[in-house]
PDB file of C-alpha atoms in Angstrom:
ATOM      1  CA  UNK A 166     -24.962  20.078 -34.145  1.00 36.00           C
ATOM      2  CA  UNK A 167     -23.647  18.380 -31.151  1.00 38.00           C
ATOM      3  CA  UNK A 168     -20.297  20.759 -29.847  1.00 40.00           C
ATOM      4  CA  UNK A 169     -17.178  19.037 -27.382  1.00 36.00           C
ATOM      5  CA  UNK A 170     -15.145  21.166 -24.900  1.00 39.00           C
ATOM      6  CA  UNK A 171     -11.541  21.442 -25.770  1.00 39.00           C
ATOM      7  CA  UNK A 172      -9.310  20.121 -23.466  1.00 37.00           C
ATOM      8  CA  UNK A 173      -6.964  21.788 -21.429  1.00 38.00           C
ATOM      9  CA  UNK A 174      -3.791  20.068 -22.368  1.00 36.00           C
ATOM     10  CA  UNK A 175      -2.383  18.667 -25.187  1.00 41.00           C
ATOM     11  CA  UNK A 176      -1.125  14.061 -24.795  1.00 44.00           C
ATOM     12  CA  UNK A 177       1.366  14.810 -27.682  1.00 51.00           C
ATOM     13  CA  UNK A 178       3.525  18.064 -27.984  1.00 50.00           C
ATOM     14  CA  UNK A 179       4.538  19.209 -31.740  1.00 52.00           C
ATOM     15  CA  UNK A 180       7.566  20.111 -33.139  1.00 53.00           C
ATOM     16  CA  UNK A 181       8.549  23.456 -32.632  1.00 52.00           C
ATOM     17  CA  UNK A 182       9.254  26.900 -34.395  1.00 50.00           C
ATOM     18  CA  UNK A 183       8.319  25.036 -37.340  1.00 66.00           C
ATOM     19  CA  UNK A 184       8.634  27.473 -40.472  1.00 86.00           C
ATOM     20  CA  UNK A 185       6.478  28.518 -42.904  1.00 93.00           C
ATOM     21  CA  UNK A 186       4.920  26.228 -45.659  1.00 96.00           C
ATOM     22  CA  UNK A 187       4.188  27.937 -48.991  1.00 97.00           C
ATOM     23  CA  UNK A 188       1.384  26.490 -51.923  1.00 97.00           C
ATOM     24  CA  UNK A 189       3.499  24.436 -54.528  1.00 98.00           C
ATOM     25  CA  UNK A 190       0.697  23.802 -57.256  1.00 98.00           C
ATOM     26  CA  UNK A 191      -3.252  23.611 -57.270  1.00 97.00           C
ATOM     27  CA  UNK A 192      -5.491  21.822 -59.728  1.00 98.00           C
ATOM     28  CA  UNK A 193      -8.844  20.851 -59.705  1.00 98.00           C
ATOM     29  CA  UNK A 194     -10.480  16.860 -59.122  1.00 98.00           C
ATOM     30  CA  UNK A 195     -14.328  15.722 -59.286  1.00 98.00           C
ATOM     31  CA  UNK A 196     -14.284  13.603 -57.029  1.00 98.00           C
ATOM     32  CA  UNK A 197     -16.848  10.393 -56.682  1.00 97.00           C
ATOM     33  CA  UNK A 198     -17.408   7.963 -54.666  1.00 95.00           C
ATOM     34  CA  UNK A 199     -19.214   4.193 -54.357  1.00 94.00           C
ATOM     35  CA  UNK A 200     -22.301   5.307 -53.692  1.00 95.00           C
ATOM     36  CA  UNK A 201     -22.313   7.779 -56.007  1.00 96.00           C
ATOM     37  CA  UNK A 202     -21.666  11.051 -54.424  1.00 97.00           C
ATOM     38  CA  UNK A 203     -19.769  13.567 -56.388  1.00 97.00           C
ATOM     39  CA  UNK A 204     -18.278  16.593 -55.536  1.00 97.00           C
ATOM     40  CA  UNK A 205     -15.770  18.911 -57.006  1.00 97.00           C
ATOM     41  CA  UNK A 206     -12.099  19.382 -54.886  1.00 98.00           C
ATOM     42  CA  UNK A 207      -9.279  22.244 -55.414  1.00 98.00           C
ATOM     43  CA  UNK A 208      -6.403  20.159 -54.532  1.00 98.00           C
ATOM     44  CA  UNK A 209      -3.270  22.190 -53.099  1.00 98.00           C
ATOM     45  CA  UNK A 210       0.046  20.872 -53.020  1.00 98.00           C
ATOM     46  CA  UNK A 211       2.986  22.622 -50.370  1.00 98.00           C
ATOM     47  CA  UNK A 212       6.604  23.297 -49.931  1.00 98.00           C
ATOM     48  CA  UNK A 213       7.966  23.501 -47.061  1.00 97.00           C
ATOM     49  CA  UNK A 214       6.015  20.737 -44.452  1.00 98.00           C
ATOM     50  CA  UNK A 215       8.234  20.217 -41.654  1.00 97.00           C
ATOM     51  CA  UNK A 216       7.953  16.366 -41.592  1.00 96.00           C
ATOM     52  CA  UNK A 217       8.710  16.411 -45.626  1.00 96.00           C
ATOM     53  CA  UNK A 218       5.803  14.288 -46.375  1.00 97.00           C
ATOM     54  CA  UNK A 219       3.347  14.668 -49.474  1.00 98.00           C
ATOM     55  CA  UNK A 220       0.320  15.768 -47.774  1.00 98.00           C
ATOM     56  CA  UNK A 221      -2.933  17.112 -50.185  1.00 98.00           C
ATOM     57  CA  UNK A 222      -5.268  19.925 -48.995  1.00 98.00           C
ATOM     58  CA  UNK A 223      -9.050  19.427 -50.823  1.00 98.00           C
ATOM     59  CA  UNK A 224     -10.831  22.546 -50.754  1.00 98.00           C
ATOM     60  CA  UNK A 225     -14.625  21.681 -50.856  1.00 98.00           C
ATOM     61  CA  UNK A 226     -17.438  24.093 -51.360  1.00 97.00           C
ATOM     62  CA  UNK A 227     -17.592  27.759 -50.167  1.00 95.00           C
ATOM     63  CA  UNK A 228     -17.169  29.576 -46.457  1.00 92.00           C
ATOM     64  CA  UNK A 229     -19.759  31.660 -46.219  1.00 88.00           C
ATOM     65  CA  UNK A 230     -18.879  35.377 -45.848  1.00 87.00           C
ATOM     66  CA  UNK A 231     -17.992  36.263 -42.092  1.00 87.00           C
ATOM     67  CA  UNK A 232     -17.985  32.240 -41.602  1.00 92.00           C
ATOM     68  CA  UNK A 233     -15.280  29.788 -40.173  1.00 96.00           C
ATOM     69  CA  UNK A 234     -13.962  26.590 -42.794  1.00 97.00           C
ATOM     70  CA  UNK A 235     -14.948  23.430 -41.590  1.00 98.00           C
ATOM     71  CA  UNK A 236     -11.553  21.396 -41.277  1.00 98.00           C
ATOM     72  CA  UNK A 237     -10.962  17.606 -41.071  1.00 98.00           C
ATOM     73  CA  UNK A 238      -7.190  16.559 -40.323  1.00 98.00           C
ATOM     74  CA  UNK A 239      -7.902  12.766 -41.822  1.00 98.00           C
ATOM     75  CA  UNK A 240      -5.080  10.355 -41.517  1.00 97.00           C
ATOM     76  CA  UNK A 241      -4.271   8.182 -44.482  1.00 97.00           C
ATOM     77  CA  UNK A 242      -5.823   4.897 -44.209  1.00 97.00           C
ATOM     78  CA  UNK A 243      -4.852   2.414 -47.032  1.00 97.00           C
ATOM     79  CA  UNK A 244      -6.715  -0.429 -45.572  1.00 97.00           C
ATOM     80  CA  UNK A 245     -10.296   1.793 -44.780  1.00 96.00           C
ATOM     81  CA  UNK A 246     -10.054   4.357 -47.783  1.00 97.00           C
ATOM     82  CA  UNK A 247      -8.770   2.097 -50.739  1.00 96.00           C
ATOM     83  CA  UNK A 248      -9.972  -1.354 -49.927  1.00 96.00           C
ATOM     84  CA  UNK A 249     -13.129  -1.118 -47.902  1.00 95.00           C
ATOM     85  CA  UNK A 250     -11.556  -2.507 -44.782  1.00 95.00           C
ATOM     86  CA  UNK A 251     -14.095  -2.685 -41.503  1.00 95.00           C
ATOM     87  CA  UNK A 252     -11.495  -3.150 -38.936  1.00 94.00           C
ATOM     88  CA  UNK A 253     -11.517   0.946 -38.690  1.00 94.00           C
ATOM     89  CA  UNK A 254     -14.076   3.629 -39.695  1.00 92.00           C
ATOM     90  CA  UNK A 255     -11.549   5.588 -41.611  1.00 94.00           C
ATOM     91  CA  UNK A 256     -13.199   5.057 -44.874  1.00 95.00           C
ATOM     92  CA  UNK A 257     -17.103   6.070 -44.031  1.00 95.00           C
ATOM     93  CA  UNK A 258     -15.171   8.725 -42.070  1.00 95.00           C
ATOM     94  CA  UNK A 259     -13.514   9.992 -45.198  1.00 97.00           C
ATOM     95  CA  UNK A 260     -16.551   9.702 -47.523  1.00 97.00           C
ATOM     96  CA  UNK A 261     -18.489  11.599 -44.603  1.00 97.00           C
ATOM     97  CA  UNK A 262     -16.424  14.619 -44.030  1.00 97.00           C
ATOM     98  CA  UNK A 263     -15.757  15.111 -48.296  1.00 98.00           C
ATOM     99  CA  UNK A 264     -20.057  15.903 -47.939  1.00 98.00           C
ATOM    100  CA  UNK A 265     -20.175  17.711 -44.934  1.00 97.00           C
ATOM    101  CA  UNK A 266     -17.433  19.860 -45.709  1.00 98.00           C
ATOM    102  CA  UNK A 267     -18.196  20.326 -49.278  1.00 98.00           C
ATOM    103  CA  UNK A 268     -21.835  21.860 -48.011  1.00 97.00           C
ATOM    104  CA  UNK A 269     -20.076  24.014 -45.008  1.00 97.00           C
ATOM    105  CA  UNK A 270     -17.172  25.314 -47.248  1.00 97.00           C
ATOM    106  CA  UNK A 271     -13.610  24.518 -45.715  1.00 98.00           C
ATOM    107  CA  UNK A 272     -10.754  21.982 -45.956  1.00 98.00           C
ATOM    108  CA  UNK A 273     -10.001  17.875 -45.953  1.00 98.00           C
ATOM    109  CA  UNK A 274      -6.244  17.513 -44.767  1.00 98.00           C
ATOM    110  CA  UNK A 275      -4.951  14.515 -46.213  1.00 98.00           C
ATOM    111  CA  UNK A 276      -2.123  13.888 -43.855  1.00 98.00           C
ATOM    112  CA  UNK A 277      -0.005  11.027 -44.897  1.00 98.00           C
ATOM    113  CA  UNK A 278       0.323   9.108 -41.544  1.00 97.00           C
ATOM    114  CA  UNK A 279      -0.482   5.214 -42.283  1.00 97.00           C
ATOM    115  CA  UNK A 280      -1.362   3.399 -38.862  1.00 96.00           C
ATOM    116  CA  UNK A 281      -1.516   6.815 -36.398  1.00 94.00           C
ATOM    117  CA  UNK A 282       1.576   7.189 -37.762  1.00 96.00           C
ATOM    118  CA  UNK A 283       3.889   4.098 -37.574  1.00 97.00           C
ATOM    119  CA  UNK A 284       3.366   2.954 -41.218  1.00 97.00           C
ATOM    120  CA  UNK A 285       1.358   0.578 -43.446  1.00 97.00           C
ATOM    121  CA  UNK A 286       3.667  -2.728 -42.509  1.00 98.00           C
ATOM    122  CA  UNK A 287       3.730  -1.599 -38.790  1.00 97.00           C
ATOM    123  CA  UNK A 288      -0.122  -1.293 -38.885  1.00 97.00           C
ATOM    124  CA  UNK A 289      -1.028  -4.663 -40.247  1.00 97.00           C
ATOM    125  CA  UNK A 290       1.662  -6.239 -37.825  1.00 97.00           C
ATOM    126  CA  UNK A 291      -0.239  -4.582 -34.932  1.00 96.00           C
ATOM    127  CA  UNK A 292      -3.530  -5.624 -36.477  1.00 96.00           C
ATOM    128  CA  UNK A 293      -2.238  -9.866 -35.858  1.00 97.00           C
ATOM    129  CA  UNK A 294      -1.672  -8.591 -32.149  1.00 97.00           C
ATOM    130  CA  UNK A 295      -4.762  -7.247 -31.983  1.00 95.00           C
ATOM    131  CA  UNK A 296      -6.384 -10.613 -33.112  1.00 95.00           C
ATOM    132  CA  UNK A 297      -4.150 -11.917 -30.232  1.00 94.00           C
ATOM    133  CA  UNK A 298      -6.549  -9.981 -27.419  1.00 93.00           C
ATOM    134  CA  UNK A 299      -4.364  -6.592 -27.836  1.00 95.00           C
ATOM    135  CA  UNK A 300      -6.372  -3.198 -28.440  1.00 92.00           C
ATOM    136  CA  UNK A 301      -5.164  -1.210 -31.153  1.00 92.00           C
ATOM    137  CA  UNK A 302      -2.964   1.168 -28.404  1.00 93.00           C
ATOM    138  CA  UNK A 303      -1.876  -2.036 -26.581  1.00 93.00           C
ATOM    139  CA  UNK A 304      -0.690  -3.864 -30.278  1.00 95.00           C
ATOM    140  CA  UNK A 305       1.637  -0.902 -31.124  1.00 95.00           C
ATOM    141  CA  UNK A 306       3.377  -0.431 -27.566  1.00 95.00           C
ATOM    142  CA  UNK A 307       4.076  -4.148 -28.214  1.00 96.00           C
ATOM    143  CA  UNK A 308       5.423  -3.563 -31.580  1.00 97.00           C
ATOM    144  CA  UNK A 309       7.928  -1.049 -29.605  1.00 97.00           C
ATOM    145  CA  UNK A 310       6.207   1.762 -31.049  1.00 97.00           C
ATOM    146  CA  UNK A 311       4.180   4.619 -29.847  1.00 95.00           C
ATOM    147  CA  UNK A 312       0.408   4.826 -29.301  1.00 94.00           C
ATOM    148  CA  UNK A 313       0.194   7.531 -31.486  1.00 94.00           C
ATOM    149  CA  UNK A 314       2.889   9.280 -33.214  1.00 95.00           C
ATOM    150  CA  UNK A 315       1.118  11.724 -35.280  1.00 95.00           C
ATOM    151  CA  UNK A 316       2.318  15.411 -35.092  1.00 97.00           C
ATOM    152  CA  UNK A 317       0.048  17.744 -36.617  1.00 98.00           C
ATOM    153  CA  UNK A 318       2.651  20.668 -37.349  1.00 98.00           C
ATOM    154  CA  UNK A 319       2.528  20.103 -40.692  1.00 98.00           C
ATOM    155  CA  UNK A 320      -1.264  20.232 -40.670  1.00 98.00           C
ATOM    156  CA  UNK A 321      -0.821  24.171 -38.972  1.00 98.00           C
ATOM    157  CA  UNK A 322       1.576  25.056 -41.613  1.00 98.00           C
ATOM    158  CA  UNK A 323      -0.484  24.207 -44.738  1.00 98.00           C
ATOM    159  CA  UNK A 324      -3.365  26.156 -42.550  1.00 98.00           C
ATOM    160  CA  UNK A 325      -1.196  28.913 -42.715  1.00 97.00           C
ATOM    161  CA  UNK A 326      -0.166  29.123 -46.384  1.00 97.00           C
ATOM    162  CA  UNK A 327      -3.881  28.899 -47.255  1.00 97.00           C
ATOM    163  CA  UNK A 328      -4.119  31.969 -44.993  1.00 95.00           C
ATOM    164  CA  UNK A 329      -6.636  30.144 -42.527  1.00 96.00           C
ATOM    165  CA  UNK A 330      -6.281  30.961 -39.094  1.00 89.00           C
ATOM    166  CA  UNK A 331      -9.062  29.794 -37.429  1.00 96.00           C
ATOM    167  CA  UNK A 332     -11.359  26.666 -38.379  1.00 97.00           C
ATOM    168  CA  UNK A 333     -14.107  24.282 -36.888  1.00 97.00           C
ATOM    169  CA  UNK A 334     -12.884  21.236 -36.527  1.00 98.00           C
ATOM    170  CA  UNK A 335     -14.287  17.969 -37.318  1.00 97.00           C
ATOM    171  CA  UNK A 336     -13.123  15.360 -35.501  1.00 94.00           C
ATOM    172  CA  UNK A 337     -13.754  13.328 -32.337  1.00 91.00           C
ATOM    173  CA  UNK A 338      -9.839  12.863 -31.413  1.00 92.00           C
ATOM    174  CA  UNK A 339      -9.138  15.730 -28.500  1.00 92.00           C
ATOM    175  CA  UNK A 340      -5.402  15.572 -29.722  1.00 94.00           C
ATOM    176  CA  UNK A 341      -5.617  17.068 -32.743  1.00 95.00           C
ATOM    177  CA  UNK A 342      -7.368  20.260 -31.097  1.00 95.00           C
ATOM    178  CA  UNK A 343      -4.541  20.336 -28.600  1.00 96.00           C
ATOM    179  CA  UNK A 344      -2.044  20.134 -31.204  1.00 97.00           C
ATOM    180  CA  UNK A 345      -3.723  22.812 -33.441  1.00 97.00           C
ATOM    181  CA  UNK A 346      -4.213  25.002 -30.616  1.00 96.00           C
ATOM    182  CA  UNK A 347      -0.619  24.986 -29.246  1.00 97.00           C
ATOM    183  CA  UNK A 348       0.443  25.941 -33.243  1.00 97.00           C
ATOM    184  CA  UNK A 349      -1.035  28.783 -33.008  1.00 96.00           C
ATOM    185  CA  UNK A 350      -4.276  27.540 -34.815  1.00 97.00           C
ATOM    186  CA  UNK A 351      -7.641  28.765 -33.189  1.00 97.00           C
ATOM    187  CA  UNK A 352     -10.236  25.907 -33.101  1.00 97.00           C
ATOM    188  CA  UNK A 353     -13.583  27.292 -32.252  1.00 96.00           C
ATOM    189  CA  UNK A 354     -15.312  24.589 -31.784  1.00 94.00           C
ATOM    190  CA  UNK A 355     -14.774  20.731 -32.275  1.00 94.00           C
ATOM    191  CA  UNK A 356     -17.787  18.837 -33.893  1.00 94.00           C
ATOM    192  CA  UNK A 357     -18.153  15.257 -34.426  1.00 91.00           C
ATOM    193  CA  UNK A 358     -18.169  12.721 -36.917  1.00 90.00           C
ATOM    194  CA  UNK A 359     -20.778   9.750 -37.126  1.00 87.00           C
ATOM    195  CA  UNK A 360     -20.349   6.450 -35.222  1.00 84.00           C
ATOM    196  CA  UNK A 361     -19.531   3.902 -38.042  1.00 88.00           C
ATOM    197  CA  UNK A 362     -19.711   0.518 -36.761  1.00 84.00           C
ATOM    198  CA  UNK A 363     -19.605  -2.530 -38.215  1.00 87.00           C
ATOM    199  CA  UNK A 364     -19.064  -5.781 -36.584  1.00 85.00           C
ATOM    200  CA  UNK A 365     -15.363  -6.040 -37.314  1.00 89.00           C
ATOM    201  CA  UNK A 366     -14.847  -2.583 -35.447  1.00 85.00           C
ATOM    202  CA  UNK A 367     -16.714  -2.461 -31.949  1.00 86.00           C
ATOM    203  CA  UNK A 368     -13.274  -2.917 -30.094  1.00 83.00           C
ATOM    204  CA  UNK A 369     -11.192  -0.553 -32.100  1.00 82.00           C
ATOM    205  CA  UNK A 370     -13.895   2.421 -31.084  1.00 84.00           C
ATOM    206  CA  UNK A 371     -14.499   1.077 -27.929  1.00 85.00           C
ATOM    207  CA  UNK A 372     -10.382   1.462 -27.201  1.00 79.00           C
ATOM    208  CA  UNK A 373     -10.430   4.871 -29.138  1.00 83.00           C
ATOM    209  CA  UNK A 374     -12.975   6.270 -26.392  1.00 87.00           C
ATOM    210  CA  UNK A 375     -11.967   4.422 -23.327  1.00 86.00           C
ATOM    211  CA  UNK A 376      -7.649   5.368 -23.950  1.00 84.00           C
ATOM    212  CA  UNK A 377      -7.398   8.598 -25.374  1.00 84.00           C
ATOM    213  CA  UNK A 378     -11.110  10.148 -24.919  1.00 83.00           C
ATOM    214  CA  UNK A 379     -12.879   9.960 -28.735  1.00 85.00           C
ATOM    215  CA  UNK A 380     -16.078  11.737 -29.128  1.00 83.00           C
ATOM    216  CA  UNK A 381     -18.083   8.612 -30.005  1.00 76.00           C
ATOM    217  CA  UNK A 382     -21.218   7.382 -28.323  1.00 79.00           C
ATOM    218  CA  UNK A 383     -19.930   4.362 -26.776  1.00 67.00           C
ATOM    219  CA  UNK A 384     -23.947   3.455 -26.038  1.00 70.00           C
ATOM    220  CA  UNK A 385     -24.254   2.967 -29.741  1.00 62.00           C
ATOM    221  CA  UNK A 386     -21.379  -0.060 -29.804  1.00 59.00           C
ATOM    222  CA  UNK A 387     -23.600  -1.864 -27.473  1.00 57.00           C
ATOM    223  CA  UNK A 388     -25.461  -4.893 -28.245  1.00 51.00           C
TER     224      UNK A 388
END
């Protein structure tokens, strides 16, 4: 399994002294998807998230004893996860970590932050900039907004009230491994997801590598 650095410094600080989240309720999903994957989630609810949003924690599968959870901080994606879109990978990304973590034991953070965080109506404005010429960074500074305003405190906190305090992370997005680290969240190691392309999303990885440093093989959006 192919393992990144983390980096030295973090593009985004989080909100600090941020209290302590508690669990609110947990209840149990099967959970299946197109292809026909199933797998079975304990879905954890919290009080407490210092941005007051409604994120979901999925437990999948079992930690081995002595082991480290396998975490995935996945943004909400309307567009990729609900309808299929192809201008992002969001959705095979999704479908993807459910598997992988569901056979390493660990967590799926379902972090309600539409558009790297500027919102659903924000996101699809950027997205007629972007068929202007503008990358996806390049549409929201445009739009007046930032590149990415995603703050993973929250993320830490519901960590914490499921008494995890240090995970592997899966992700290729050095930010959120900053972030986590500076919470007081150990990441041990970062590990990648797959390179999903499709024809509709060459430039949107291409951008996500060449601006803020993604873990995706840029020599497989080639040709």
């Amino acid at each position: 399994m192919q393992q990144f650095p983390l980096p030295p410094q973090q593009p985004h600080a989080p909100r600090e002294a941020a209290g302590a989240a508690s669990l609110r309720a947990r209840v149990r999903i099967p959970l299946g998807f197109p292809d026909g994957y199933r797998a079975e989630a304990e879905v954890f609810t919290f009080h407490g998230l210092a941005d007051g949003a409604e994120h979901l924690a999925l437990a999948l599968g079992t930690v081995p004893e002595g082991g480290t959870p396998l975490v995935r901080l996945h943004s909400e994606c309307l567009t990729g996860d609900v309808l299929g879109s192809e201008r992002c990978d969001c959705g095979p990304q999704l479908r993807e970590s459910v598997e992988r973590i569901a056979g390493a034991g660990g967590y799926l953070l379902y972090l309600r932050q539409e558009g790297r965080g500027i919102g659903l109506y924000n996101k699809l404005d950027a997205y007629a900039l972007q068929d202007s010429g503008l990358d996806t960074y390049d549409a929201n500074t445009a739009l007046g907004l930032p590149e990415d305003a995603r703050d993973y405190t929250a993320a830490a906190q519901m960590l914490g009230a499921l008494g995890v305090g240090g995970i592997e992370l899966l992700s290729n997005n050095p930010d959120k491994a900053a972030q986590l680290s500076a919470l007081g969240v150990t990441v041990e190691r970062r590990v990648p997801t797959g390179v999903h392309l499709s024809g509709s999303n060459v430039r949107y990885l291409r951008a996500k590598v060449e601006r803020t440093g993604h873990s995706i093989e840029l020599s497989r959006l080639v040709g």
